[in-house]
mmCIF file of C-alpha atoms in Angstrom:
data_model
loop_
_atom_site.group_PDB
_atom_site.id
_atom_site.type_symbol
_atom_site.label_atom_id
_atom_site.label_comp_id
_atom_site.label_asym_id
_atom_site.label_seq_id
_atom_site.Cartn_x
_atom_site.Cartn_y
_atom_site.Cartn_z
ATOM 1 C CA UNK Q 96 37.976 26.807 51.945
ATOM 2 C CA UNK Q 97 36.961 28.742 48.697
ATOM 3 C CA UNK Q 98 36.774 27.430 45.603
ATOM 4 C CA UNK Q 99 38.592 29.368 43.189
ATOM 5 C CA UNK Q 100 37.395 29.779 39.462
ATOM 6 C CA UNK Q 101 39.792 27.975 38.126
ATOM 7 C CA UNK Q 102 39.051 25.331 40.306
ATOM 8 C CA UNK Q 103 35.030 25.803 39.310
ATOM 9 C CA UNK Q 104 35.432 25.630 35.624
ATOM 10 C CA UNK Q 105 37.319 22.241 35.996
ATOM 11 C CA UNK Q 106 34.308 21.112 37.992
ATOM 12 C CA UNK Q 107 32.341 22.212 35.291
ATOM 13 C CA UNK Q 108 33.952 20.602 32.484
ATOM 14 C CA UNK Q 109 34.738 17.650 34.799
ATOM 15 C CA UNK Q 110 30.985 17.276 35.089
ATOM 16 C CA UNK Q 111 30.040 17.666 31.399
ATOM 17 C CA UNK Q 112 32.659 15.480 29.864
ATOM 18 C CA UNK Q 113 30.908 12.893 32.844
ATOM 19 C CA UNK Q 114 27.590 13.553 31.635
ATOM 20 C CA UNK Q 115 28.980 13.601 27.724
ATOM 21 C CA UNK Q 116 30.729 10.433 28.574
ATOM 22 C CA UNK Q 117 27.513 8.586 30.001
ATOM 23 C CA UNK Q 118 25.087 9.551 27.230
ATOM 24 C CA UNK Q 119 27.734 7.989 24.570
ATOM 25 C CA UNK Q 120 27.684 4.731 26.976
ATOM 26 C CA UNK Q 121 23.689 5.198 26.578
ATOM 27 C CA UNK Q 122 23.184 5.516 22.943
ATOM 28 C CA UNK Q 123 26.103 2.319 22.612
ATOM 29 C CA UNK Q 124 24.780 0.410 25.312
ATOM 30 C CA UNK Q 125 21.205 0.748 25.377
ATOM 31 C CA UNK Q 126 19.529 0.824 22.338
ATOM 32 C CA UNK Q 127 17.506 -1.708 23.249
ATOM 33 C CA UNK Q 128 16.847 -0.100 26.260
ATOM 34 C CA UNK Q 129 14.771 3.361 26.830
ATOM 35 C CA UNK Q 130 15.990 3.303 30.499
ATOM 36 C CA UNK Q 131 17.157 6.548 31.676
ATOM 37 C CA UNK Q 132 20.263 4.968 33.606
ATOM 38 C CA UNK Q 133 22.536 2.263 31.751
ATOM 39 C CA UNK Q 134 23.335 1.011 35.541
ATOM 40 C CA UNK Q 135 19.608 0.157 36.008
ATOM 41 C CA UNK Q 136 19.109 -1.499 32.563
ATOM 42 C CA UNK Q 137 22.516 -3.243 33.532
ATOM 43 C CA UNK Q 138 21.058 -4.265 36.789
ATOM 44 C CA UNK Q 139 17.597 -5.626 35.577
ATOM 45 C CA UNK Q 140 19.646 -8.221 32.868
ATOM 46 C CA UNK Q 141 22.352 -9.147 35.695
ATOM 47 C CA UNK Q 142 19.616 -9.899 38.186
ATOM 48 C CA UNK Q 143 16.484 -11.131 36.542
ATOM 49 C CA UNK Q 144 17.878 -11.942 32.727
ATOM 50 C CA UNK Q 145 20.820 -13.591 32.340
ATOM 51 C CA UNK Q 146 20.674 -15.847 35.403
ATOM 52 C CA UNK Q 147 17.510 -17.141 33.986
ATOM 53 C CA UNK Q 148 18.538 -17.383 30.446
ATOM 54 C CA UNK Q 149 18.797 -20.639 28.908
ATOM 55 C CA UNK Q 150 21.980 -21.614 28.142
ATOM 56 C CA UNK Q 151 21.425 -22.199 24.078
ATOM 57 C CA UNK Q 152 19.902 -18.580 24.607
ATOM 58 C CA UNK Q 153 23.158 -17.283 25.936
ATOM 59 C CA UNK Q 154 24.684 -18.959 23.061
ATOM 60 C CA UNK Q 155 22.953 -17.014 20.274
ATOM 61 C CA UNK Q 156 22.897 -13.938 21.680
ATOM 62 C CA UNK Q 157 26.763 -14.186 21.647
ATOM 63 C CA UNK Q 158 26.725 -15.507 18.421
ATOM 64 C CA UNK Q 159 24.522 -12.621 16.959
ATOM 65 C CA UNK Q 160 26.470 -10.154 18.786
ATOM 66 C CA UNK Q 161 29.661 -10.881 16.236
ATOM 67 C CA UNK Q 162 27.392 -10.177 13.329
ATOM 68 C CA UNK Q 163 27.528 -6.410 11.800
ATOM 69 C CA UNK Q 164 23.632 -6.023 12.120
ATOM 70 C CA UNK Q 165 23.423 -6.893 15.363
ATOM 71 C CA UNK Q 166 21.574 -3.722 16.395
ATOM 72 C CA UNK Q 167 18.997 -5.982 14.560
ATOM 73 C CA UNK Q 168 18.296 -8.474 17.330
ATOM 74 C CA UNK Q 169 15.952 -9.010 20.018
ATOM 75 C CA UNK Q 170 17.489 -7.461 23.221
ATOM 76 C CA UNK Q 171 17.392 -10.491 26.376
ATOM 77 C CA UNK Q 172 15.139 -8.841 28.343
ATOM 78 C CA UNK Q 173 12.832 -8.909 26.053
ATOM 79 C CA UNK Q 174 13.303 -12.580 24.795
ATOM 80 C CA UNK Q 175 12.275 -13.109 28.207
ATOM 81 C CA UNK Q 176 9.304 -11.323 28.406
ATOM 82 C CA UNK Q 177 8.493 -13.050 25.179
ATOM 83 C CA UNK Q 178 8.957 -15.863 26.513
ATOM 84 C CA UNK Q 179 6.697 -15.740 29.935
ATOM 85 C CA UNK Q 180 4.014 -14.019 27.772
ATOM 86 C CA UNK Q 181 3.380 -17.280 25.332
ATOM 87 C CA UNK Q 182 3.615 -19.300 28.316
ATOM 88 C CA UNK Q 183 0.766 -17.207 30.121
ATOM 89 C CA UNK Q 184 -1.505 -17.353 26.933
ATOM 90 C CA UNK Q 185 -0.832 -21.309 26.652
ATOM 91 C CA UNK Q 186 0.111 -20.692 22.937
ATOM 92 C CA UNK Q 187 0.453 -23.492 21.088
ATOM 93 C CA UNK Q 188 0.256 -22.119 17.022
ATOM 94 C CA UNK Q 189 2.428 -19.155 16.531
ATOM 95 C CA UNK Q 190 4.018 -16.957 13.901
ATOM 96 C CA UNK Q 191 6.826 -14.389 13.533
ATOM 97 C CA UNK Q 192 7.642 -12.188 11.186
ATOM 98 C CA UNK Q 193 10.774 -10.732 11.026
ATOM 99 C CA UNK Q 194 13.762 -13.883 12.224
ATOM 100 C CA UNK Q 195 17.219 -12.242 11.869
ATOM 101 C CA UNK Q 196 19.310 -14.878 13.988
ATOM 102 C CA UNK Q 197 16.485 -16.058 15.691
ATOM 103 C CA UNK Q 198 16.993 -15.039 18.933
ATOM 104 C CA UNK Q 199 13.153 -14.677 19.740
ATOM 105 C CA UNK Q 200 12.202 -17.423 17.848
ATOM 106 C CA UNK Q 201 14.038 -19.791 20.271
ATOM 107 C CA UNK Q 202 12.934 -18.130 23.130
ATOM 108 C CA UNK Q 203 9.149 -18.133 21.553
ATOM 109 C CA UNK Q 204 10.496 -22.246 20.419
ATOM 110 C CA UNK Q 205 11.419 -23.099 23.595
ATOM 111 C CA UNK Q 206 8.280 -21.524 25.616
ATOM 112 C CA UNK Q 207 5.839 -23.758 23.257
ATOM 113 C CA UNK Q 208 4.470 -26.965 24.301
ATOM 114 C CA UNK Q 209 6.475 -29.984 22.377
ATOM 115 C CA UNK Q 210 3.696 -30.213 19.501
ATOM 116 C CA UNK Q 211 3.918 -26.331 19.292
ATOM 117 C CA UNK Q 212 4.317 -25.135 16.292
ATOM 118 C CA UNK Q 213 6.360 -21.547 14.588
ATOM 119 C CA UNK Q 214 5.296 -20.076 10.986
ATOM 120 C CA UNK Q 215 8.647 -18.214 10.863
ATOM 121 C CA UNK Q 216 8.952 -15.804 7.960
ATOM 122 C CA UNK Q 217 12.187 -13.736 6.862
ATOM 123 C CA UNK Q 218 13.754 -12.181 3.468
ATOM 124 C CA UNK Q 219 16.848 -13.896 4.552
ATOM 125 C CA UNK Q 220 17.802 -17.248 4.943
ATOM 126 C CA UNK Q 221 21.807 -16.597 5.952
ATOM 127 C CA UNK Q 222 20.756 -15.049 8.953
ATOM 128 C CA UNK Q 223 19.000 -17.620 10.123
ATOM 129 C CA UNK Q 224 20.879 -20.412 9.035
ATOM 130 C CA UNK Q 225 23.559 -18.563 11.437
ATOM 131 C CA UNK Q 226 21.135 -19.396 14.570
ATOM 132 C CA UNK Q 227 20.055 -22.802 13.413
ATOM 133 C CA UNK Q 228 22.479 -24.935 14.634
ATOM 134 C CA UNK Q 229 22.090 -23.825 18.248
ATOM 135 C CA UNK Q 230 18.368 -23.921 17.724
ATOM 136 C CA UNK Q 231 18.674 -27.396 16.937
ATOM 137 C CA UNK Q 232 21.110 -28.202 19.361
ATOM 138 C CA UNK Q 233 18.287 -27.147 21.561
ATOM 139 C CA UNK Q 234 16.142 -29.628 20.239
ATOM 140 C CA UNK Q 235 13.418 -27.338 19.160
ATOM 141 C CA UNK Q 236 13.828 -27.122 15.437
ATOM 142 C CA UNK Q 237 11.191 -29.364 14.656
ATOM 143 C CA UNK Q 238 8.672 -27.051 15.740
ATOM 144 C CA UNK Q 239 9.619 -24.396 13.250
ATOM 145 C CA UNK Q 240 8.491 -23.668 9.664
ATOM 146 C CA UNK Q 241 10.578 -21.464 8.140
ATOM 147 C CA UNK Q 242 10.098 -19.674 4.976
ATOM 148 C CA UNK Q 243 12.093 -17.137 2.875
ATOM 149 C CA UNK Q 244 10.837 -14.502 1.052
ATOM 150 C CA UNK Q 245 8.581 -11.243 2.024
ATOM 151 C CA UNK Q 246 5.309 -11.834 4.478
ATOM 152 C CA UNK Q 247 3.225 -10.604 2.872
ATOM 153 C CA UNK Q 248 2.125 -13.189 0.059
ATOM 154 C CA UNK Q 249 2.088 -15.862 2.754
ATOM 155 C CA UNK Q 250 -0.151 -13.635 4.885
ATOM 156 C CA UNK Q 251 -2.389 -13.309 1.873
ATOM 157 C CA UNK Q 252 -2.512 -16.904 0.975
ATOM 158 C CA UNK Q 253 -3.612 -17.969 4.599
ATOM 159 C CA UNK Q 254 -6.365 -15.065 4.968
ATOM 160 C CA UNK Q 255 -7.539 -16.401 1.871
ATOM 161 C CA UNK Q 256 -8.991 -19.946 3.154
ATOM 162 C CA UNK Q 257 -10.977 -19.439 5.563
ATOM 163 C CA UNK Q 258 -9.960 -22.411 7.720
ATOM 164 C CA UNK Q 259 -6.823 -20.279 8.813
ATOM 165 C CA UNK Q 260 -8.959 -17.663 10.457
ATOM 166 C CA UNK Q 261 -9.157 -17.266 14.237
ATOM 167 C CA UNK Q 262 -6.088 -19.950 14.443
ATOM 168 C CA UNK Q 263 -3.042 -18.479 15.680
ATOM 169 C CA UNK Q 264 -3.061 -17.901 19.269
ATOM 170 C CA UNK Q 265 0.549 -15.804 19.320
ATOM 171 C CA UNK Q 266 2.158 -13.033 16.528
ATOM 172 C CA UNK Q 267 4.977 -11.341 16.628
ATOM 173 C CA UNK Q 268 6.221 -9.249 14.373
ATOM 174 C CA UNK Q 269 9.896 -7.612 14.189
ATOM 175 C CA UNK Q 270 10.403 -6.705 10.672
ATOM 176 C CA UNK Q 271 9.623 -3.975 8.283
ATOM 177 C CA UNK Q 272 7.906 -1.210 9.640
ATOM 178 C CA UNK Q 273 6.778 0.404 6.693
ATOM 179 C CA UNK Q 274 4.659 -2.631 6.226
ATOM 180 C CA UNK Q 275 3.758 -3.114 9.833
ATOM 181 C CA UNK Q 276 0.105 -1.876 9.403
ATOM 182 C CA UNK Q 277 -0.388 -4.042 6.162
ATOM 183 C CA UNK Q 278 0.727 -7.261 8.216
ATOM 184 C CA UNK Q 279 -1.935 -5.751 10.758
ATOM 185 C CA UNK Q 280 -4.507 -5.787 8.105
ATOM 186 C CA UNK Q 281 -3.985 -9.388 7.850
ATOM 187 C CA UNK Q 282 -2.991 -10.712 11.153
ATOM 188 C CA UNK Q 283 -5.897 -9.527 13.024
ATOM 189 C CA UNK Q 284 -8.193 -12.111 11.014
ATOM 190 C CA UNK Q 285 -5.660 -14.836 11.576
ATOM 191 C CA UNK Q 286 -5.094 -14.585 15.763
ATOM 192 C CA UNK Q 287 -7.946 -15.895 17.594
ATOM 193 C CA UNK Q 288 -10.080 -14.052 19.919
ATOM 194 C CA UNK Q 289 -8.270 -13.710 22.701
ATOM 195 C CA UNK Q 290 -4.887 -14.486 20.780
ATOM 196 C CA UNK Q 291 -2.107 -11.826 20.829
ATOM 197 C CA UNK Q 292 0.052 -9.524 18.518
ATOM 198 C CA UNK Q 293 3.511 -8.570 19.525
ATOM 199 C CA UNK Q 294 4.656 -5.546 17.281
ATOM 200 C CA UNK Q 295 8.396 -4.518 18.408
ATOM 201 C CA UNK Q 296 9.994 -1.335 18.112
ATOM 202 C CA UNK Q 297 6.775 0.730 18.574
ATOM 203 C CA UNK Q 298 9.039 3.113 20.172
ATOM 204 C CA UNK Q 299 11.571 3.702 17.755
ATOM 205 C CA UNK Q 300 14.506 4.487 19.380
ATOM 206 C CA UNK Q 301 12.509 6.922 21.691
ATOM 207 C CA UNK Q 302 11.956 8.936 18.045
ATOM 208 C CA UNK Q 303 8.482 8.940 18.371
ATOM 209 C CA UNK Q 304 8.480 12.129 20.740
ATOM 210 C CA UNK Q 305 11.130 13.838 19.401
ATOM 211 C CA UNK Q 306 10.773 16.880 16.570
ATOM 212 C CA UNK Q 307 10.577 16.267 13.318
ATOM 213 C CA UNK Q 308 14.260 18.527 12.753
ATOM 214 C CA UNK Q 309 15.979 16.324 15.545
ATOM 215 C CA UNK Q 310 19.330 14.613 14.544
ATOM 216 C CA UNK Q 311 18.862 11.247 13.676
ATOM 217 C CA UNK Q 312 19.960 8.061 11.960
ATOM 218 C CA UNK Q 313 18.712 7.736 8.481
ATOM 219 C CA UNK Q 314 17.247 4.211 9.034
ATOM 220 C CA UNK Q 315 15.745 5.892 12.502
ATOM 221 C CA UNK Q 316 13.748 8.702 10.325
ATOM 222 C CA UNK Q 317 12.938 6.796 7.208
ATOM 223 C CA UNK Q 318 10.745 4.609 9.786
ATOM 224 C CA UNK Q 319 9.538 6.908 12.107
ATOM 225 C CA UNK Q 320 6.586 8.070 10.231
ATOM 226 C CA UNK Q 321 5.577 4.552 9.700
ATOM 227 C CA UNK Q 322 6.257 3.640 13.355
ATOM 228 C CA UNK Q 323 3.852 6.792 14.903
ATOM 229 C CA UNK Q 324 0.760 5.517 12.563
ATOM 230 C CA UNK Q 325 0.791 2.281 13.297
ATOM 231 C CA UNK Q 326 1.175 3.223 16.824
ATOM 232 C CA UNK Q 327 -2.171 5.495 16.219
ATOM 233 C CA UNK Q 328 -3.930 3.148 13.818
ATOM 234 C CA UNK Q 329 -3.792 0.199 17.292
ATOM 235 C CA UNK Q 330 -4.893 2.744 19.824
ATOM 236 C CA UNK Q 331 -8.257 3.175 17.735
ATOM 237 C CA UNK Q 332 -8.799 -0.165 16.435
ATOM 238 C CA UNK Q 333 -11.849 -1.510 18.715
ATOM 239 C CA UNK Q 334 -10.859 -5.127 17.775
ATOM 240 C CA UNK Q 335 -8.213 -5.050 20.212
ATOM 241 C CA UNK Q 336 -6.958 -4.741 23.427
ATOM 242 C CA UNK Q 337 -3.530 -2.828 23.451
ATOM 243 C CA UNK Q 338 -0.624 -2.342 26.255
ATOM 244 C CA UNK Q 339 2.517 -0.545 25.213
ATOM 245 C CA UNK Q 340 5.463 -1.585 27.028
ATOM 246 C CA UNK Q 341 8.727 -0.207 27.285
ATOM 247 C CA UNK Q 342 11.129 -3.148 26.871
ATOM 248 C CA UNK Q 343 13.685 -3.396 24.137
ATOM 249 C CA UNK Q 344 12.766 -1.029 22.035
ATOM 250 C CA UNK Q 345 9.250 -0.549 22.974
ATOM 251 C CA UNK Q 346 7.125 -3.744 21.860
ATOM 252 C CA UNK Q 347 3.117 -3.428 22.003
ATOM 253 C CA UNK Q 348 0.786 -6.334 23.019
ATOM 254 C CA UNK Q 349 -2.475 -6.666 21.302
ATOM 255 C CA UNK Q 350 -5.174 -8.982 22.623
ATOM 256 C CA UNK Q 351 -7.591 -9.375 19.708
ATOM 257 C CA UNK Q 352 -11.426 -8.662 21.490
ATOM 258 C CA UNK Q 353 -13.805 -8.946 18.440
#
């Protein structure tokens, strides 16, 4: 039976307002994800992520998810990864920069051996605070040292005794990305030899290959710039061993060499 054009041009439109339809679902759904297919990002967390994930987890990702900067948090496939990674380095002294609601920190909290310890740094205390309660409810909170205020001075203070060099066997950093290669500057003389760097969001959204004229958010192209050299500035540092990953939001794992 022909088709008749009528019947073609409602195909057509059918068809875009599909495709128009799932790219919104994309951009809402998965902007922690750089999956092509929302179905496939959906089936990785209903199959290998949420079954697994702890129940105080579950909790504060729920609880985060009612806050208006949610976009903000670690994504829970990547809370897991975080989580198998410090347990395959046998990490024991660890810092983060960057808390929010401390979604990774519990998952980095709860990974850690029970005299494990968390140098937790954030320019907001609120946020945390929010988190804190489940965090303790999990009976990790004793493990964390949290301190408010910017990174940087605190990085500066422990590079300058010596004694704090070469100590920290896990880093990860989720915070300002304008000042993620000055926290490199520092960190790289505090992990240990064989320690590792987590810097999230090295893929920005998926900004990083897109023109420099492409529509995007304002907080998206203010840090692009800042996301691409840092991304540069780790591929040619010889004191490290680098993997870029595409979970979340692109995180990059740095195993320091020398």
């Amino acid at each position: 039976m022909a088709t008749t054009t009528t019947e073609a041009t409602k195909t057509s439109t059918n068809g875009e307002e599909q495709q128009q339809s799932q790219n919104l679902r994309h951009q809402e759904v998965g902007h922690k994800s750089l999956l092509q297919s929302d179905d496939l990002y959906q089936y990785i967390l209903e199959t290998s992520v949420y079954p697994r994930e702890p129940e105080s987890m579950k909790e504060l990702r729920e609880v985060t998810a009612k806050h208006p900067w949610n976009i903000m948090t670690t994504s829970a496939d990547e809370g897991q990864f975080l989580n198998m990674l410090i347990k395959l380095v046998n990490a024991k002294n660890t810092m983060e920069i960057g808390v929010y609601t401390g979604y990774s920190l519990l998952a980095t909290a709860l990974a850690l051996p029970e005299d494990g310890k968390i140098l937790a740094m954030d320019v907001n205390r609120e946020n945390y605070e929010l988190g804190l309660p489940i965090i303790e409810k999990a009976g990790v909170a004793h493990k964390i040292d949290f301190r408010e205020g910017p990174a940087l001075p605190v990085l500066d203070e422990l590079v300058a005794d010596e004694k704090n060099h070469g100590t920290y066997d896990f880093i990860f950093v989720d915070a300002d990305k304008d000042n993620y290669i000055n926290y490199h500057k520092r960190l790289i003389d505090l992990v240990k030899i064989g320690g590792v760097i987590g810097y999230d969001n090295t893929l920005w959204n998926g900004s990083v290959v897109a023109p420099p004229d492409a529509p995007m958010r304002k907080y998206v192209r203010y840090y692009r710039d800042f996301v691409i050299e840092l991304n540069k500035a780790l591929a040619a540092d010889p004191r490290i061993e680098i993997c870029m990953l595409p979970v979340g939001d692109g995180i990059t794992i740095c195993r320091r060499i020398s």
